[in-house]
């Protein structure tokens, strides 16, 4: 019984991370005064490998998540979207044509919500694992640099640093994103810009302005429903491929960092005869209040098989009642109403979880930065010029402020209250076509906005992470150059006399 209760309470727990970087020990034939050449090490050094999950179900779900962000899936969805647009030239006046895109959008959005939730949690734990392993190896590197400084003296380290400045750049290099990745990132910078958000709301206001001229008719409502539904189909598929391309590129950068970092560790061990293994680093669990704990619980359930299973059950039930409702317009709207309302809540939750997870990740990389600065200062070595993050742009500051507001747990509660209000309104209207449109259009408009904000938040997180990783890589390369320059040093600094 206890194990059952534990299993029920486990989703959304946001556990801490304990990791130890693999220790790079010299081979038996290595001598203290002989440093292996980097060109021979790069072929054998362990880079970064994404750990496989133990459970088959978890691996299966992760494969689905990766597939949802693939180029093939993205391209197929765009082709289907354009096919619907061109088909509208002949059947635009058929009431089922706008309802169809609404239903497709609702179902796709529900499915992508589950994928995006899981994608978000996977990225969070992967990021913390990387931070912990870099910190773990950093503990050993700092210890061995103290030993090296004791061997050659402060002057020896300083002269090695000067010599390192004249050495050629390390053969380790950060990868360049592909053209396709750059194109996706460029489009993301446009969609996630605060100007695009202003443009989006301007179109909604313009639509509202035409309401009186159209007598607030159902067709007038269906027009905006079709537009926002098509937009959401695009944004959901785009956000999925954006995150996957970003994850692939970040993993390639991490692989380069791991290679140069492990080489630095190995060379220091050869020089200092250090045989002590790397120590574990513990990153504590994310602290949450009760409201936030409920939100993360829901998000974790949606990102698991439960969310997908629930969609399948509802979809089967919807098909089953089709004959009872004679497959009329109300029946077509019904599945869109359900998925749209759930999707509205998911939109609030996605932005909230993104904000909370990022708030716990970033301090770990700030800690790495601080520890590296302290190491360079203790060795009296000038550190490479850090890559700046342009935080002075108005668009960046507005986007950050907008993200903090939209990511607060109060906004999730407000979204839930809005859903209850829409359900009440539709019930008063006896779930007529107008009543169901009430439960379709506001959620579609608001969820579209939150998806745009999600891209805005992703752009800010991606920019910060790239700067973090580039700075880590440059500092590790500098330290490696110092050790290379110190190759063959005697136990004192007489070589530099």
Coordinates of C-alpha atoms in Angstrom, one line a residue:
X1 CA 0.0 0.0 0.0
X2 CA 2.9 2.4 0.9
X3 CA 4.5 1.7 -2.5
X4 CA 1.2 2.5 -4.3
X5 CA 0.8 5.8 -2.4
X6 CA 4.4 6.6 -3.2
X7 CA 3.9 5.9 -6.9
X8 CA 0.8 8.1 -6.9
X9 CA 2.6 11.0 -5.2
X10 CA 5.8 10.7 -7.3
X11 CA 4.8 12.7 -10.5
X12 CA 6.2 16.2 -10.4
X13 CA 8.4 15.7 -7.4
X14 CA 11.4 17.4 -9.1
X15 CA 14.1 15.4 -7.4
X16 CA 17.6 16.6 -6.9
X17 CA 20.5 15.4 -9.0
X18 CA 23.7 13.6 -7.7
X19 CA 26.4 13.1 -10.4
X20 CA 30.1 12.3 -10.6
X21 CA 32.1 13.0 -13.7
X22 CA 34.0 10.0 -15.1
X23 CA 37.6 10.1 -13.8
X24 CA 40.3 10.2 -16.6
X25 CA 43.2 8.2 -15.2
X26 CA 46.6 8.0 -17.0
X27 CA 47.5 4.7 -18.5
X28 CA 50.2 2.6 -16.8
X29 CA 52.8 3.7 -19.4
X30 CA 52.3 7.4 -18.8
X31 CA 55.0 9.3 -16.8
X32 CA 54.6 12.4 -14.7
X33 CA 56.9 14.5 -16.9
X34 CA 55.3 13.3 -20.2
X35 CA 52.1 14.8 -21.3
X36 CA 50.1 12.9 -24.0
X37 CA 49.5 14.9 -27.2
X38 CA 46.0 16.2 -27.5
X39 CA 45.7 15.1 -31.1
X40 CA 46.0 11.5 -30.0
X41 CA 43.6 12.0 -27.1
X42 CA 40.7 13.5 -29.0
X43 CA 40.0 10.2 -30.7
X44 CA 39.7 8.3 -27.4
X45 CA 38.4 10.8 -25.0
X46 CA 34.9 10.2 -23.8
X47 CA 32.6 13.0 -25.0
X48 CA 29.0 13.5 -23.9
X49 CA 26.6 10.6 -24.3
X50 CA 22.9 11.0 -23.4
X51 CA 22.2 8.3 -20.7
X52 CA 19.5 5.8 -21.6
X53 CA 16.6 5.4 -19.3
X54 CA 16.0 2.1 -17.6
X55 CA 12.3 1.7 -18.3
X56 CA 11.3 0.6 -21.8
X57 CA 8.2 2.8 -21.6
X58 CA 10.2 5.9 -20.8
X59 CA 12.5 5.2 -23.8
X60 CA 9.5 4.6 -26.0
X61 CA 7.9 7.9 -24.9
X62 CA 11.2 9.8 -25.4
X63 CA 11.4 8.4 -29.0
X64 CA 7.9 9.7 -29.7
X65 CA 9.0 13.1 -28.3
X66 CA 12.0 13.2 -30.5
X67 CA 9.9 12.2 -33.5
X68 CA 7.4 15.0 -32.8
X69 CA 10.3 17.5 -33.3
X70 CA 11.7 15.9 -36.4
X71 CA 11.9 17.6 -39.8
X72 CA 9.7 14.9 -41.3
X73 CA 6.8 15.5 -38.9
X74 CA 7.2 19.3 -39.1
X75 CA 7.1 19.1 -43.0
X76 CA 4.1 16.8 -43.1
X77 CA 2.1 19.1 -40.8
X78 CA 3.0 22.2 -42.9
X79 CA 1.9 20.3 -46.0
X80 CA -1.4 19.4 -44.4
X81 CA -1.9 22.9 -43.2
X82 CA -1.4 24.3 -46.7
X83 CA -3.6 21.7 -48.2
X84 CA -6.4 22.8 -45.8
X85 CA -5.8 26.5 -46.9
X86 CA -6.0 25.7 -50.6
X87 CA -9.0 23.5 -50.1
X88 CA -10.8 26.4 -48.5
X89 CA -11.0 28.1 -51.9
X90 CA -13.8 25.8 -52.9
X91 CA -15.4 24.8 -49.6
X92 CA -14.8 27.9 -47.4
X93 CA -18.6 28.4 -47.0
X94 CA -19.1 24.9 -45.7
X95 CA -19.5 25.1 -41.9
X96 CA -17.5 21.9 -41.5
X97 CA -14.4 23.4 -43.2
X98 CA -13.5 25.8 -40.3
X99 CA -14.7 23.2 -37.7
X100 CA -12.3 20.6 -39.2
X101 CA -9.2 22.8 -38.7
X102 CA -10.4 23.5 -35.1
X103 CA -10.8 19.8 -34.3
X104 CA -7.5 18.9 -35.9
X105 CA -5.7 21.7 -34.1
X106 CA -7.3 20.7 -30.8
X107 CA -6.2 17.1 -31.1
X108 CA -2.7 18.0 -32.3
X109 CA -2.3 20.6 -29.6
X110 CA -3.3 18.1 -27.0
X111 CA -0.8 15.6 -28.3
X112 CA 2.0 18.2 -28.6
X113 CA 1.2 19.4 -25.1
X114 CA 2.2 16.0 -23.8
X115 CA 5.3 15.9 -25.9
X116 CA 6.4 19.5 -25.0
X117 CA 5.8 18.8 -21.3
X118 CA 8.0 15.7 -21.4
X119 CA 10.6 17.5 -23.6
X120 CA 10.8 20.2 -21.0
X121 CA 11.3 17.9 -18.1
X122 CA 13.9 15.8 -20.0
X123 CA 15.8 18.9 -20.9
X124 CA 15.7 20.1 -17.3
X125 CA 17.2 16.9 -15.8
X126 CA 19.7 16.7 -18.6
X127 CA 20.9 20.3 -18.0
X128 CA 21.3 19.7 -14.3
X129 CA 23.2 16.4 -14.9
X130 CA 25.6 18.3 -17.2
X131 CA 26.1 21.1 -14.7
X132 CA 26.8 18.6 -11.9
X133 CA 29.4 16.6 -13.9
X134 CA 31.2 19.8 -15.0
X135 CA 31.2 20.9 -11.3
X136 CA 32.5 17.5 -10.3
X137 CA 35.4 17.5 -12.7
X138 CA 36.0 21.2 -11.7
X139 CA 36.7 20.1 -8.1
X140 CA 39.5 17.8 -9.3
X141 CA 40.9 20.4 -11.8
X142 CA 41.2 23.0 -9.1
X143 CA 42.9 20.6 -6.7
X144 CA 45.4 19.5 -9.3
X145 CA 46.1 23.1 -10.4
X146 CA 47.0 23.9 -6.7
X147 CA 49.4 20.9 -6.8
X148 CA 50.9 22.1 -10.1
X149 CA 51.3 25.6 -8.7
X150 CA 53.1 24.1 -5.7
X151 CA 55.5 22.3 -8.1
X152 CA 56.4 25.1 -10.4
X153 CA 55.6 28.1 -8.2
X154 CA 53.5 31.2 -9.0
X155 CA 56.1 32.5 -11.5
X156 CA 56.0 29.2 -13.3
X157 CA 52.2 29.3 -13.7
X158 CA 52.4 32.9 -14.8
X159 CA 55.1 32.2 -17.4
X160 CA 53.2 29.1 -18.6
X161 CA 50.1 31.4 -19.0
X162 CA 52.2 33.9 -21.1
X163 CA 53.5 31.0 -23.2
X164 CA 50.0 29.6 -23.6
X165 CA 49.0 32.9 -25.2
X166 CA 51.4 32.3 -28.0
X167 CA 50.3 28.7 -28.6
X168 CA 48.0 27.8 -31.5
X169 CA 44.3 27.4 -30.7
X170 CA 43.3 24.1 -29.3
X171 CA 42.2 21.5 -31.8
X172 CA 39.0 21.3 -29.8
X173 CA 36.3 23.6 -31.4
X174 CA 32.7 24.3 -30.7
X175 CA 30.4 23.0 -33.5
X176 CA 28.7 25.3 -35.9
X177 CA 24.9 25.0 -36.3
X178 CA 23.7 23.7 -39.6
X179 CA 21.9 25.9 -42.1
X180 CA 18.6 24.3 -41.3
X181 CA 19.1 24.9 -37.6
X182 CA 20.1 28.5 -38.3
X183 CA 16.9 28.9 -40.4
X184 CA 14.7 27.6 -37.6
X185 CA 16.5 29.8 -35.1
X186 CA 16.0 32.9 -37.3
X187 CA 12.3 32.2 -37.7
X188 CA 12.1 31.7 -33.9
X189 CA 13.7 35.1 -33.3
X190 CA 10.9 36.7 -35.4
X191 CA 8.0 34.8 -33.9
X192 CA 9.3 35.2 -30.4
X193 CA 10.0 38.9 -30.8
X194 CA 7.9 41.3 -28.7
X195 CA 6.9 43.0 -32.0
X196 CA 5.2 39.8 -33.2
X197 CA 3.3 39.7 -29.9
X198 CA 2.0 43.2 -30.5
X199 CA 1.1 42.3 -34.1
X200 CA -0.8 39.3 -32.9
X201 CA -3.0 41.2 -30.5
X202 CA -3.5 44.0 -33.1
X203 CA -5.1 41.4 -35.4
X204 CA -7.3 40.2 -32.6
X205 CA -8.4 43.8 -31.9
X206 CA -9.0 44.3 -35.6
X207 CA -11.2 41.2 -35.7
X208 CA -13.2 42.4 -32.7
X209 CA -13.7 45.8 -34.5
X210 CA -15.6 43.9 -37.3
X211 CA -17.9 42.2 -34.8
X212 CA -20.8 44.8 -35.0
X213 CA -20.7 44.8 -38.8
X214 CA -21.1 41.0 -38.8
X215 CA -23.8 41.0 -36.0
X216 CA -21.4 38.9 -33.9
X217 CA -22.5 36.0 -36.0
X218 CA -21.3 32.4 -35.7
X219 CA -19.5 32.7 -39.0
X220 CA -17.6 35.8 -37.7
X221 CA -16.6 33.7 -34.7
X222 CA -15.6 30.7 -36.9
X223 CA -13.3 33.0 -39.0
X224 CA -11.1 33.9 -36.1
X225 CA -11.3 30.3 -34.8
X226 CA -10.0 29.1 -38.1
X227 CA -7.1 31.6 -38.1
X228 CA -6.0 31.0 -34.6
X229 CA -6.4 27.2 -35.0
X230 CA -4.1 27.2 -38.1
X231 CA -1.6 29.4 -36.3
X232 CA -1.5 27.0 -33.3
X233 CA -1.0 24.0 -35.6
X234 CA 2.0 25.8 -37.0
X235 CA 3.4 27.1 -33.7
X236 CA 3.1 23.7 -31.9
X237 CA 4.9 21.9 -34.6
X238 CA 7.4 24.7 -34.9
X239 CA 8.1 24.8 -31.1
X240 CA 8.7 21.0 -31.1
X241 CA 11.3 21.1 -33.9
X242 CA 12.9 24.3 -32.5
X243 CA 13.5 22.5 -29.1
X244 CA 14.8 19.4 -30.8
X245 CA 17.2 21.4 -33.0
X246 CA 18.3 23.4 -30.0
X247 CA 18.8 20.2 -27.9
X248 CA 20.9 18.5 -30.7
X249 CA 23.1 21.6 -31.0
X250 CA 23.6 22.0 -27.3
X251 CA 24.5 18.3 -26.9
X252 CA 27.1 18.8 -29.6
X253 CA 28.5 21.8 -27.6
X254 CA 28.5 19.8 -24.4
X255 CA 30.3 17.0 -26.2
X256 CA 33.1 19.4 -27.2
X257 CA 33.3 20.7 -23.6
X258 CA 33.5 17.2 -22.2
X259 CA 36.3 16.4 -24.5
X260 CA 38.5 19.4 -23.7
X261 CA 37.6 19.1 -20.0
X262 CA 38.5 15.4 -19.8
X263 CA 41.8 16.1 -21.7
X264 CA 42.6 18.8 -19.2
X265 CA 41.9 16.4 -16.3
X266 CA 44.1 13.7 -17.8
X267 CA 47.0 16.0 -18.5
X268 CA 46.9 17.4 -15.0
X269 CA 46.9 13.9 -13.6
X270 CA 50.0 13.0 -15.6
X271 CA 51.8 16.2 -14.5
X272 CA 50.8 16.0 -10.8
X273 CA 50.6 12.2 -10.3
X274 CA 47.1 12.7 -9.0
X275 CA 45.1 9.4 -8.6
X276 CA 42.1 10.7 -6.6
X277 CA 38.8 10.1 -8.3
X278 CA 36.3 12.9 -9.1
X279 CA 33.9 13.6 -6.3
X280 CA 30.1 13.6 -6.5
X281 CA 28.2 16.8 -6.7
X282 CA 24.7 17.2 -5.4
X283 CA 22.2 19.7 -6.9
X284 CA 19.3 20.0 -4.5
X285 CA 15.7 19.5 -5.5
X286 CA 13.6 22.4 -6.8
X287 CA 11.7 23.9 -3.8
X288 CA 8.0 24.5 -4.5
X289 CA 5.0 25.8 -2.6
X290 CA 1.8 23.7 -2.6
X291 CA 0.3 25.4 -5.6
X292 CA 3.5 24.9 -7.7
X293 CA 3.7 21.3 -6.6
X294 CA 0.1 20.7 -7.9
X295 CA 1.1 22.4 -11.2
X296 CA 4.2 20.3 -11.7
X297 CA 2.3 17.2 -10.7
X298 CA -0.3 17.9 -13.5
X299 CA 2.5 18.7 -15.9
X300 CA 4.4 15.5 -15.2
X301 CA 1.2 13.4 -15.6
X302 CA 0.4 15.1 -18.9
X303 CA 3.9 14.4 -20.1
X304 CA 3.6 10.7 -19.2
X305 CA 1.5 8.0 -20.8
X306 CA -1.5 9.0 -18.7
X307 CA -2.0 12.2 -20.8
X308 CA -1.9 10.4 -24.1
X309 CA -4.1 7.6 -22.8
X310 CA -6.7 10.1 -21.6
X311 CA -6.8 11.7 -25.1
X312 CA -7.4 8.3 -26.7
X313 CA -10.2 7.5 -24.3
X314 CA -11.9 10.8 -24.9
X315 CA -11.4 10.5 -28.7
X316 CA -13.1 7.0 -28.7
X317 CA -16.0 8.3 -26.6
X318 CA -16.4 11.2 -29.0
X319 CA -16.6 8.8 -32.0
X320 CA -19.1 6.6 -30.1
X321 CA -21.6 9.4 -29.6
X322 CA -21.4 10.5 -33.2
X323 CA -24.4 8.6 -34.4
X324 CA -26.5 9.8 -31.4
X325 CA -25.8 13.4 -32.5
X326 CA -26.2 12.6 -36.2
X327 CA -22.6 13.8 -36.8
X328 CA -23.9 17.4 -36.8
X329 CA -21.9 20.6 -36.3
X330 CA -22.2 20.4 -32.5
X331 CA -20.7 16.9 -32.6
X332 CA -17.8 18.1 -34.7
X333 CA -17.2 21.0 -32.3
X334 CA -17.4 18.8 -29.2
X335 CA -13.9 17.3 -29.4
X336 CA -12.4 20.7 -30.2
X337 CA -14.2 22.1 -27.1
X338 CA -12.8 19.5 -24.8
X339 CA -9.2 19.6 -26.2
X340 CA -9.3 23.3 -26.5
X341 CA -10.2 23.9 -22.8
X342 CA -7.6 21.4 -21.7
X343 CA -5.1 22.9 -24.1
X344 CA -5.8 26.3 -22.5
X345 CA -4.8 25.0 -19.1
X346 CA -1.7 23.3 -20.6
X347 CA -0.6 26.6 -22.2
X348 CA -0.5 28.3 -18.8
X349 CA 1.2 25.3 -17.3
X350 CA 3.8 25.0 -20.0
X351 CA 4.9 28.6 -19.5
X352 CA 4.9 28.3 -15.7
X353 CA 7.0 25.1 -15.7
X354 CA 9.4 26.6 -18.2
X355 CA 10.0 29.6 -15.9
X356 CA 10.4 27.5 -12.8
X357 CA 12.8 25.0 -14.3
X358 CA 14.9 27.7 -15.9
X359 CA 15.1 29.5 -12.5
X360 CA 16.6 26.4 -11.0
X361 CA 19.0 25.5 -13.8
X362 CA 20.7 28.9 -14.4
X363 CA 22.2 29.2 -10.9
X364 CA 24.1 26.0 -11.4
X365 CA 25.9 27.5 -14.5
X366 CA 26.4 30.7 -12.6
X367 CA 28.1 28.6 -9.9
X368 CA 30.4 27.1 -12.6
X369 CA 31.3 30.6 -13.8
X370 CA 32.1 31.8 -10.3
X371 CA 34.3 28.8 -9.5
X372 CA 36.2 29.3 -12.8
X373 CA 36.8 32.9 -12.1
X374 CA 38.1 32.1 -8.6
X375 CA 40.5 29.5 -10.2
X376 CA 41.8 32.0 -12.7
X377 CA 42.2 34.6 -10.0
X378 CA 44.1 32.2 -7.7
X379 CA 46.5 31.3 -10.5
X380 CA 46.9 34.9 -11.6
X381 CA 45.9 33.9 -15.1
X382 CA 43.9 36.3 -17.3
X383 CA 40.7 34.5 -18.3
X384 CA 39.3 34.7 -21.8
X385 CA 37.0 37.6 -22.6
X386 CA 33.5 36.3 -21.7
X387 CA 30.8 36.2 -24.4
X388 CA 28.3 38.9 -23.4
X389 CA 24.5 38.4 -23.3
X390 CA 22.8 41.5 -24.7
X391 CA 20.3 42.2 -21.9
X392 CA 20.0 45.9 -22.6
X393 CA 17.8 45.5 -25.7
X394 CA 14.3 46.8 -25.0
X395 CA 12.8 43.7 -26.7
X396 CA 14.8 41.4 -24.4
X397 CA 13.8 43.2 -21.2
X398 CA 10.1 43.4 -22.2
X399 CA 10.2 39.7 -23.2
X400 CA 11.7 38.8 -19.8
X401 CA 9.2 40.8 -17.9
X402 CA 6.3 39.3 -19.9
X403 CA 7.7 35.8 -19.3
X404 CA 7.9 36.4 -15.5
X405 CA 4.4 37.5 -15.3
X406 CA 3.0 34.8 -17.6
X407 CA 5.0 32.2 -15.8
X408 CA 3.7 32.9 -12.3
X409 CA 1.6 30.2 -10.7
X410 CA -1.2 32.8 -10.2
X411 CA -1.6 32.9 -13.9
X412 CA -2.2 29.1 -14.0
X413 CA -4.9 29.5 -11.3
X414 CA -6.4 32.4 -13.3
X415 CA -6.5 30.1 -16.4
X416 CA -8.3 27.4 -14.4
X417 CA -10.9 30.0 -13.3
X418 CA -11.3 31.1 -16.9
X419 CA -12.1 27.6 -18.0
X420 CA -14.7 27.2 -15.3
X421 CA -16.2 30.5 -16.4
X422 CA -16.4 29.3 -20.0
X423 CA -17.9 26.0 -19.0
X424 CA -20.6 27.9 -17.1
X425 CA -21.3 30.2 -20.0
X426 CA -21.6 27.2 -22.4
X427 CA -23.9 25.4 -20.0
X428 CA -26.2 28.5 -19.8
X429 CA -26.4 28.4 -23.6
X430 CA -27.3 24.7 -23.4
X431 CA -24.1 23.8 -25.3
X432 CA -25.4 25.2 -28.5
X433 CA -23.1 26.0 -31.4
X434 CA -22.6 29.5 -30.0
X435 CA -22.0 28.0 -26.6
X436 CA -19.3 25.7 -27.9
X437 CA -17.7 28.4 -29.9
X438 CA -17.5 30.3 -26.6
X439 CA -15.4 27.4 -25.3
X440 CA -13.3 27.3 -28.5
X441 CA -12.4 30.8 -29.4
X442 CA -11.1 32.4 -26.2
X443 CA -9.0 29.4 -25.4
X444 CA -7.6 29.4 -28.9
X445 CA -6.8 33.1 -28.8
X446 CA -5.2 32.9 -25.4
X447 CA -3.3 29.6 -26.0
X448 CA -1.9 31.0 -29.2
X449 CA -0.5 33.9 -27.2
X450 CA 1.0 31.6 -24.7
X451 CA 2.6 29.5 -27.4
X452 CA 4.2 32.6 -28.8
X453 CA 5.4 33.5 -25.3
X454 CA 6.8 30.0 -25.0
X455 CA 9.0 30.7 -28.1
X456 CA 10.0 34.0 -26.6
X457 CA 11.0 32.3 -23.4
X458 CA 12.8 29.5 -25.3
X459 CA 14.8 32.1 -27.3
X460 CA 16.0 33.8 -24.0
X461 CA 16.9 30.4 -22.5
X462 CA 18.7 29.3 -25.6
X463 CA 20.7 32.5 -25.8
X464 CA 21.7 32.3 -22.1
X465 CA 22.7 28.6 -22.4
X466 CA 24.8 29.2 -25.5
X467 CA 26.7 32.0 -23.8
X468 CA 27.2 29.8 -20.7
X469 CA 28.6 26.9 -22.7
X470 CA 30.8 29.0 -24.9
X471 CA 32.3 30.7 -21.9
X472 CA 32.9 27.3 -20.2
X473 CA 34.5 26.0 -23.3
X474 CA 36.8 29.0 -23.8
X475 CA 37.9 28.9 -20.1
X476 CA 38.7 25.1 -20.4
X477 CA 40.6 25.7 -23.6
X478 CA 42.7 28.4 -21.9
X479 CA 43.5 26.1 -18.9
X480 CA 44.4 23.3 -21.3
X481 CA 46.8 25.7 -23.2
X482 CA 48.4 26.6 -19.8
X483 CA 49.0 22.9 -19.0
X484 CA 50.3 22.3 -22.6
X485 CA 52.7 25.2 -22.1
X486 CA 53.9 23.7 -18.8
X487 CA 54.7 20.3 -20.4
X488 CA 58.0 18.9 -19.2
X489 CA 58.4 21.3 -16.3
X490 CA 60.7 20.2 -13.5
X491 CA 59.4 20.3 -9.8
X492 CA 60.5 23.9 -9.5
X493 CA 60.4 26.9 -11.7
X494 CA 64.1 26.9 -12.8
X495 CA 63.0 26.3 -16.4
X496 CA 61.6 29.9 -16.4
X497 CA 64.7 31.5 -14.9

